[in-house]
Amino acid sequence: MKLKIGLLAAVSALGCVTTAVAQVDPATPQSSQVKPGPAAVGASPPAGAVSEVVVTAQRLNAARLAIEPSLGASTYTVNNAAIQALPGGDDQPLNDVILQLPGVVQDSFGQFHVRDDHNGIQYRINGTILPEGISVFGQTLSPRLVDSLSLITGALPAQYGLETAGIIDVTTKSGLKNGGAISLYGGSHGTYEPSLVYGGSGGGTNFFVSAEFKRTQLGIESPDGSSTPDHDRADEGNVFVYADHILTQQDRVSFIGGYSDDRFQIPDTPGLGPANGFAVGSVTDYPSTLLNETQRETTGFAIGSWLHDQGPFTVQTSVFSRYSTLDFRPSPVGDLLYTGIAQNAFKRDVALGVQTEGVYRVTPAHTLRGGIIIQGDRGTSDTVSQVLPVLPDGTTGTTPVLIADNGGKTEYTYSVYLQDEWKLLSKLTLNYGLRGDDVNGYRDEKQLSPRVNLVWLPTPQTTLHAGYARYFNPPPFELVGTETVSKFQNTTGASTLTQDTTPFAERQQYYDIGGEQKLLDRRLTLGVDVFYRQSHNLIDEGQFGAPIILTPFNYLRGIIFGQEFTANYTQGPLSAYFSFTHQRAQGKDIDSSQFSFDPAELAYIARNYIYLDHDQTYTGSAGATYLIRDGVIGGTRFGFDLLYGSGLRRDQTAADGTDIPNGDHVASYLTANLTASHHFDLPLTGVVDVRVDVVNVGDKLYEIRDGTGVGVGAPQFGARRGVFGGITKSF
């Protein structure tokens, strides 16, 4: 049973607790569990044939979901209707949707953190892994393609590995009903966003496509708190394609593809000037408003899958690939004067893999699941840096010199797992398994990882769970630095330290316990979840240098723990939700990528546990929506959402003058967003939807980062008040 709790819509759910048993009862034939859906508007087949296609498609979807239910993990799900009801709807970035889920912390550059882990996010589309890319700002996936989205976290079953802080599991729209929509959205910060979606079905083939383009003058967070910063334009475009074809009642093939091309200006902070005393030729002054740094990110992915469902046995085999690039262009003279280095950085990553997973219902009490995943990954890095020479007498030259530093590496990953869902009693399920991972890249590391989860339903309204997982998390291969530190000696680009240990894989012991209770005839759901994690070689990431490229490093020891509380209420046209999380993340002794750090900082961390830079002690979200169903304004929906954060970490100076890395935090904040929409269905115009959204209603000025902290590059402020409107015409 996957719990799905209402989020901003009476028809949807934003969840609180756990998956108690498999989504599809293995003791019951799947064909008897799927009710016929609405008939698709097929162009040529007779109505009966179309209905049969729809029913077969739904049954195969259920069979695919049964391969990898998140038994015992904490699962929070939101569907497309709920996304539409959020301020911004389909026009907001996907990460803004995810920020409303429990335990998710907002960061700069559009990043988010799940349960105080810096990265560790794995995306899956229709059950298939989407390899990591190297984008920083760009959003590869759009809410428009989402039929439902789940965040799966906690003590995960054995099918999930390598990135385990959170699984973003996306089920795409499939086009079972012909139709589409064209939309135009825009408003503050010079924002406009046209988009198009269309889906259809004919014979045994279904398809769905979406395309969008967004231009805004607030592409990256403001570095000075201004509403629309200088030099901050972003142009973002992406397309998505889904198609499947039913071969027989038991077999289906499908294709998923997408491409995004995102271009960003790096915003300038007015009123600054060079302070290092450098000169480039005769130039010593350079107003900060003339800086012209840019970054372009592209990503393309393709997934081909074959699904076979034969009675008690279901298997899906997928071939997946992903291509991504990041191209940073400096402001040559300005960067040299401000930082002593102007670096053209180009990174490319190409991944290709195969994933085969299956489920076998052995008996009503035992369901076996297993899989094999093999992936190859080729990463290259080409950089050309302009630096100033440091002369023998200690002075700095004025004629730039070029340093080329290129590198590349190939990584192979092999994973295999087997697990058994054992129904000890009708209301007590034990899911236990073993996973093995072998990663051969910058390092050759491997691990066997046991997993166990126990789920108990003492009453129909109560679910309890407890779990343990051993995790193996290699550093993000595409981000591991390849810089040759020695090439920069005796230049303004030199590092104080030359030690550069290659990052290690993180190894975790993870414990999770929680429960949920339904009250008021299931209209109210309350949940709690407690987690504790011990890490060896805990992975963190930071921005070191002008290119907005994150570099992984390790803390030798790490501890992360926390508690999540959730509540959801749905009654008729009213839906409301609330979540609150307390968590803490600390690490000690940096043992890789040491050249990125100041020696005093490194020495302090070697002796003391410090908070991780992305740690936020308290995080909360809430929202509600009300749909007016009848009367003159019937079809009108009003809603709001809130986001609270106690503040990410910043450096602190103690009373004795000691600098404590990440010893303090920026100020807390609470922001509110409003939305209003109306659905028209008129004889002349057809179906038209209009909406108005107000972001940060109170125009709250708040810092996400203040420019200090381990691996923090520059200050960033949250978006100021913005008013946006949109119109969508369905056809």
mmCIF file of C-alpha atoms in Angstrom, residues 10 55 106 231 239 262 328 425:
data_model
loop_
_atom_site.group_PDB
_atom_site.id
_atom_site.type_symbol
_atom_site.label_atom_id
_atom_site.label_comp_id
_atom_site.label_asym_id
_atom_site.label_seq_id
_atom_site.Cartn_x
_atom_site.Cartn_y
_atom_site.Cartn_z
ATOM 1 C CA ALA A 10 -9.191 17.447 -2.746
ATOM 2 C CA VAL A 55 -7.258 -1.420 -19.742
ATOM 3 C CA GLN A 106 16.032 25.127 0.016
ATOM 4 C CA HIS A 231 23.269 40.828 -15.618
ATOM 5 C CA VAL A 239 11.396 19.284 -24.841
ATOM 6 C CA ASP A 262 19.822 26.519 -20.562
ATOM 7 C CA PHE A 328 31.546 28.508 -18.160
ATOM 8 C CA LEU A 425 1.049 -12.280 9.125
#
